[in-house]
Amino acid sequence: MSEYSVVGQKVKRVDAVEKVTGAAQYGADVHPPGMLYGKIVRSKHAHANIRSIDTSEAEKLPGVRAIITQDDVPSGRRVFATDKVLYLGEPLAAVAATDPDIAEEAAELIEIDYEVLPVVQDVMESIKPSAPRLHSDDTKDGPNRREITGQIRQLSRDKENDHSDEISKLEAELENYADEVYYNISAESHSEAGDVEKGFAECDVVVEDTYVIPRVHQTYMEPHVSVASADSSGKITVWASTQGPFAIRSGIAGTLGIPLTQINVIGTTMGGGFGGRFGVIITHVPAVLLSQKTGRPVRVQMTREEEFIDGRPAPGCVIKLKTGATKDGRILARQALAFWDSGSVSGASIGSTIRVRGVYKIPNLKIDAYGVHTNKSGTAAYRAPGAPQAIFAGESQLDEIAERIGMDPVKFRLMNMREEGDQVPAGGEEPKVGYKETLEAVADAAGWWDREAGENQGWGVAVGDWTNGCGPGGVYVSVHEDGSVRIFHGSMDITGTDTAISQIIAEILTVPYGSVTIRRGDTDSAPYSTGSGGSVVTFTMGNTAKLAAEDAHRRVLELASERLNTNVENLELKEGAVHVVSAEPPKSISLGELAAYSLSTTGGPIVGKGSFARQPSTPALAAQIAKVEVDPETGRTRVLKLVASQDVGFAINPMAVEGQIEGGTVQGYAWAMMEEMQYNENGNVNPGFVDYRVPTSADLPTVESVIVEVPAPNGPYGAKGVGEPPITPTLATMANAVKDAIGVRITELPIKPEKVVDALKSNGHSP
Amino acid sequence: MKSFEFFEPTTLAEASRLFAEEHAQLLAGGTDLVIGMKAYTETPQSVISLQRIPGLAGITTYGDSINIGAMTKVREVELSADVQQHHTALAEGASEIGSIQIRNLATIGGNIAHASPAADTVAGLLVADAQVDIASADGERSVPINELFTGPGQTVLAPGEIITRFRLPKPASGSHYIKHKIREVMDLAFIGVAAAVNLDNGTITDVRIGLAAVAPTPVRATEAENLLSGNAPTPELLEEAGEAAASGCSPISDLRCSAEHRREMVNILTKRTVQNALARASGE
């Protein structure tokens, strides 16, 4: 028996009925009277100067109510491109019309005179001096040049001694690295621990590889959509499909120079987010501008094609990785040089390159990461941003080391994992995390220790770590006269978080889960809440809900103490009523009676308030094992078994947690095996689900999930964020399984049949 | 989508007259046309539905011979016991198209008239040596399926000509279709290979091999067929046939895969599909 009655239970989701019956209101279901249809006018070239934009023909089209360009943005903040476009699909103007087809036709009638420029799509080409330049002031030194110029700088600072000889020697050395001047750099990030040179020198085995990970789209089911309505007083209402209504409010306010509380953002039911549903420019700002200009509500909704050409997907990257270990299996050094494809703007998660360190005791570590401009749209978060890419490189290479020193991949990982109290590279001590427990759990569940493999079959293992974020939130709890409990907050439900919040409050107020209901406010009514991303919601809003319920609990005991004429110390709330402890005969009063009584008291109704901002989070680990079979002639890979374990701290709703583990693992599988945004000099060439393949249920066996619970000290009931970790190891899990099956290491994703056949051929296998 | 005039004729002659006009498109299942119209890649001024014309849908069997109406749903082709028995490759090809929902809308006539080199029913019809019946306001004619296509999206059909029926006169005792793809279901063919054989006492008496997505039109691998025909199958002979099929095709490189990969897969999958067809023919 669990010590809890509602948390830890597989209860039905609070939104199950509305989702299944179709009653849930998504962004595209919002249709205020008089609504117009907006359409973004997009660049037809991946890189071009704009000579002119002529809207005159489009304006003549009956039904067109407004056409806006950057000239119509009073704040001057960039919403539309003006003199230059940097990717196919970049917005140049927007149209509002009485009908979506008219808007579409008007968009086609806008004449744009382009001067087409050379295009660069490959990061390794973009850093070369021969590449077309996207922005000025974008040149940076590579790792060796940085080190040498750093030394020169240090020597020059020493005015007391003459270092001119050393300096000229160093300057000569700098010349050796002439090709290490990188162009088109949007950002850089560097970190170092120990001494990698020394570390590698002590290693018996050193492996170096280049890993290439493609750009992938979050492929949420619902494309971006917003409906904006500006009234005559200037008040703006935005119905937005977003993970963060408060972020959208401040984003619109900042971009358009509108006072914050003159904007009300109403979050609609979200058709998936995965990190990609935070941006304001994509649809929300154009909708507001069009509504301001027309005085009518305007909907701007992206098509699936627009999602691909102008969404904000996850960045692809190239990671050059080097790892060294002793022959008895100790990893001594690891060095990474990464180039992240950030597209036309900065913002790729280059800092995540650090995740190549994994959860291992690696004393010597050096990371150099660069964001590189290409003629693609910008990027955004996607489920553990940057981690799947870095961990693919790190965990693939670990298997190569394990193979060379003849160690079992699971044992090799277990041996190198950090333990409680170890120094963390970033500083501080390692907390208690179920690293080994989680890996051992997946190995046991998958039957790793007595695994068998037929011809062309193989097993792969990998682990990935991630730590949930944390942010501010507020929750109110009211207890009503019928004993039911209502929750009010402003955080968007993301895959069951409202359910977890409801469970926590039901647990504390000792009422049945079914008597708790939850209401979401808009940004005008609800207390501030952080965005629903970064696995924050259950951690942040769970803690907030707990505080609110505890506050209500205090008021309940206070009221009961008045009614039952005894001190609160003698009272206990259980099963929806307050009882006098060890009273004979029993003496109690129900929550409903207390709520009714409260209405005529000086203190007033039972309202609990919870407000929370941050507490340190604890890392989580996901460990996965796959068994695959590869057809060496056609290169097709079939997954025979996929087992995923995760240290979730505490599963507030094990059913929802399993759903997260399965969903994340499947997305990781898809990235490994088929998903890839493809580009050529014209831009994205697979902007739809025909040639951008997402898996169906026919591609995979049921993912077996294994929940491991090592409580997080600051999580509600010990819970950690569960959404992001499960995608992190799967890319490497699949590559490692394919290697085990047919002996070739695929370092460039996705593992498409052609790549497998070609790798086998270059490995001397005749087709 | 652009606005258009919509017609629902009840006779072939009327449909043919309307279809002979410029910028006219036929609507069968709509699973290609409507997507194209929504994407503005198809902007017909008139759309002529074939739904109300009687007699265009359905599968009829006369002894060994099977007739499939052009408006027959792909799902019906897939599930037909007669097609499954005598033209297994065609039933298998039909089962590879889209999802069940799509197959319940899409028609075999539409799949063929769209003239995609990658159509999933085309290799099966090629190895069935199907005759394509065509009607127009001027009368009727018939062409063999391997003479229907002239290029990607192009056929010998003249303005106003409408495919009405596929006649499959020659049953094969064994046939098989393999689609090279990434996703298990709902994927387009990287290549498609079908083979149909009849055996007599261990000797291949009839053999037809159809290839999809390896040339501007769907094609027969005639050199490979000639190697196999009249011979007893051996592993060496199958190797030669695979190589002949591969060297006889002219694939392109595109975003799905390279021409070289397609050619290699023609080799591998021709061997496999002939082998599987042979196994079926010998009752294995």
Tab-separated table of C-alpha atoms in Angstrom, chain A residues 101 104 631 633-634 636 673-674 678 685-686 689-691 693-696 698-699 752-754 757 761 767, chain B residues 1-2 40 179-188 190 255-258 260-261 264-265 268-269 271-272:
chain	number	residue	atom	x	y	z
A	101	ASP	CA	-8.643	31.959	-50.415
A	104	GLU	CA	-3.958	33.541	-50.392
A	631	ASP	CA	18.576	-6.193	-43.665
A	633	GLU	CA	20.968	-5.909	-48.603
A	634	THR	CA	18.320	-3.187	-48.400
A	636	ARG	CA	16.253	-1.345	-43.667
A	673	MET	CA	15.932	6.628	-38.216
A	674	MET	CA	13.924	8.925	-40.497
A	678	GLN	CA	16.412	18.667	-46.178
A	685	VAL	CA	12.794	20.810	-50.027
A	686	ASN	CA	10.619	18.504	-47.914
A	689	PHE	CA	4.649	14.818	-44.269
A	690	VAL	CA	5.208	13.003	-47.570
A	691	ASP	CA	8.956	13.478	-47.545
A	693	ARG	CA	8.747	11.159	-42.370
A	694	VAL	CA	7.436	10.771	-38.863
A	695	PRO	CA	6.919	7.207	-37.704
A	696	THR	CA	3.552	5.520	-37.361
A	698	ALA	CA	3.479	0.254	-37.397
A	699	ASP	CA	7.183	1.145	-37.193
A	752	LYS	CA	18.385	5.622	-43.742
A	753	PRO	CA	18.611	2.409	-45.764
A	754	GLU	CA	20.925	3.979	-48.323
A	757	VAL	CA	24.053	-0.070	-47.537
A	761	LYS	CA	29.995	-1.387	-48.835
A	767	PRO	CA	25.742	-6.049	-51.562
B	1	MET	CA	-7.842	26.560	-53.418
B	2	LYS	CA	-8.888	28.494	-56.496
B	40	TYR	CA	-2.198	25.469	-55.788
B	179	LYS	CA	8.182	-1.669	-52.111
B	180	HIS	CA	11.446	-0.157	-50.959
B	181	LYS	CA	10.594	2.474	-48.362
B	182	ILE	CA	11.615	3.842	-44.985
B	183	ARG	CA	8.363	3.785	-43.083
B	184	GLU	CA	6.382	0.562	-42.659
B	185	VAL	CA	3.131	2.115	-43.844
B	186	MET	CA	2.028	5.348	-45.513
B	187	ASP	CA	5.268	5.892	-47.389
B	188	LEU	CA	5.929	6.543	-51.050
B	190	PHE	CA	11.580	4.676	-53.242
B	255	LEU	CA	15.731	13.924	-52.061
B	256	ARG	CA	14.589	10.380	-51.238
B	257	CYS	CA	17.698	8.563	-52.407
B	258	SER	CA	20.376	8.411	-55.076
B	260	GLU	CA	22.826	4.443	-57.553
B	261	HIS	CA	20.878	3.224	-54.516
B	264	GLU	CA	21.184	-1.449	-56.454
B	265	MET	CA	17.778	-2.009	-54.945
B	268	ILE	CA	18.297	-6.928	-54.896
B	269	LEU	CA	14.520	-6.658	-55.012
B	271	LYS	CA	15.882	-11.276	-57.209
B	272	ARG	CA	13.721	-11.322	-54.111
